[in-house]
Amino acid sequence: MDIRVLLGRDDHVMTSGAQMRDDQRVARLTKSLVDAFQSDGERYTVWDVDQKGFGVRIGPNAKTYLVRYRVGGGRTGTLKQLTIGRHGTLTPDEARKIAKAKLAEVAAGGDPQSAREKKRQEMTVAELCDDYLLRGIATKKASTLAIDKGRIERHIKPLLGRIKVNAVTRSTIEAFRDDIADGKTAVAPKPKGERKRTDGPVAGGKGTSTRTVGLLGGIFSYAVARGIMDTNPVRGVTRFADNSSTRFLSVEEYGRLGEALNTCTSDGYNEQALAIIRLLVLTGARKGEIEKLRWSEVDLSAGWLRLGDSKTGAKAVPVGSAVIDILSARKGSSAREGWVFPAETGEGYFVGTPRIWNIVRKRAGLPDVRLHDARHSHASLAAADGQSLQVIGAILGHKDVKTTSRYAHLADSPLRRAADRVSELADAAMRGGKG
């Protein structure tokens, strides 16, 4: 791209990065300008005209902000260069502010590069994780952040926390992966009466290993972007296949599940948990979306759940008549703080569903079925009924841009009819085919 087009100036005409001299100052670096810079395979540096020593290195795979300075005074001092961070992780203004602070440190007699090297030599994986949670997760939802914190505290820190960041190698990660898969970090739940609300079992296994290694890869990518590490040791490590999303209920299993729910109701098990389970089966919603449901989000007359927040943000989910019947029966009986399923003691919403689910699935002879499998089964049931992928995505409340664009034009009525049809199928299956 012609640099004149980018800068709006007639001097220093250059048509490729390879032609740009390393000491060439071009303009005040802005996001749009840095976004537009491209590399033809060679690296080059564009220097800012406003802040001496501040620039951005353009490479084939990344654009990295840096600051150049001399230690020892004058032109005879030692020339050093310090990486500030990746473009995208930092904006030009943020990077410029950091560069200005580093240059002020130099003016006071310091050496930022030596200080960083010392920090890199001393930083442990535990300290890197803490830094990541403090600075690297601005775009993550609170629920995702809670999961990240749990994996860090339960798996990463116990196994790797004391190791220096620069000592972590690919073989370190492979041993970490295998240790989690073998259950080295698994912890059994405390006996009832001794555990707090936040206490729970810590699972090991291949699925946990795969997801935790994925998180660790993200943490090390953050470290690379901030110049704390040169490479990501997770890159290239083979992970276990995660087959946790492949379980679907057959029609016969739906019937066994319905019978188990009925017998648990007759035996006096927690009414809220059983209602939540029924709603999960009938809607394909995520557990948190039903447990955290508020009456202000329930539109019984129109047949919609208008969720203010979810894993994918605010969304509206159409529901069938069987769902409306369950919610209508609860109306007025659980108004505390506006929750459809309020906590039975204290504040907040009900969180005891998993314990009752374990009882239900054992009675149904489905010990390997998770609550989330109800969501996959709901989609499978809709597909078997001939519903389109676009309609299934709408029923499940997907928020992915590519998926949303395919069904955004659909009117409420066909979605409502489809949701009602799939809910009816699930309800009939749980009743053993009885209408």
mmCIF file of C-alpha atoms in Angstrom, residues 11 35 75 148 156 263 298 389-390:
data_model
loop_
_atom_site.group_PDB
_atom_site.id
_atom_site.type_symbol
_atom_site.label_atom_id
_atom_site.label_comp_id
_atom_site.label_asym_id
_atom_site.label_seq_id
_atom_site.Cartn_x
_atom_site.Cartn_y
_atom_site.Cartn_z
ATOM 1 C CA ASP A 11 7.196 13.030 0.973
ATOM 2 C CA ASP A 35 -4.156 -1.219 11.373
ATOM 3 C CA ARG A 75 25.490 9.355 21.856
ATOM 4 C CA ASP A 148 -10.857 -19.310 34.960
ATOM 5 C CA ILE A 156 -2.498 -24.503 37.557
ATOM 6 C CA THR A 263 -41.057 -40.634 41.198
ATOM 7 C CA VAL A 298 -40.540 -14.053 31.746
ATOM 8 C CA LEU A 389 -30.488 -25.154 11.677
ATOM 9 C CA GLN A 390 -31.469 -21.484 11.699
#
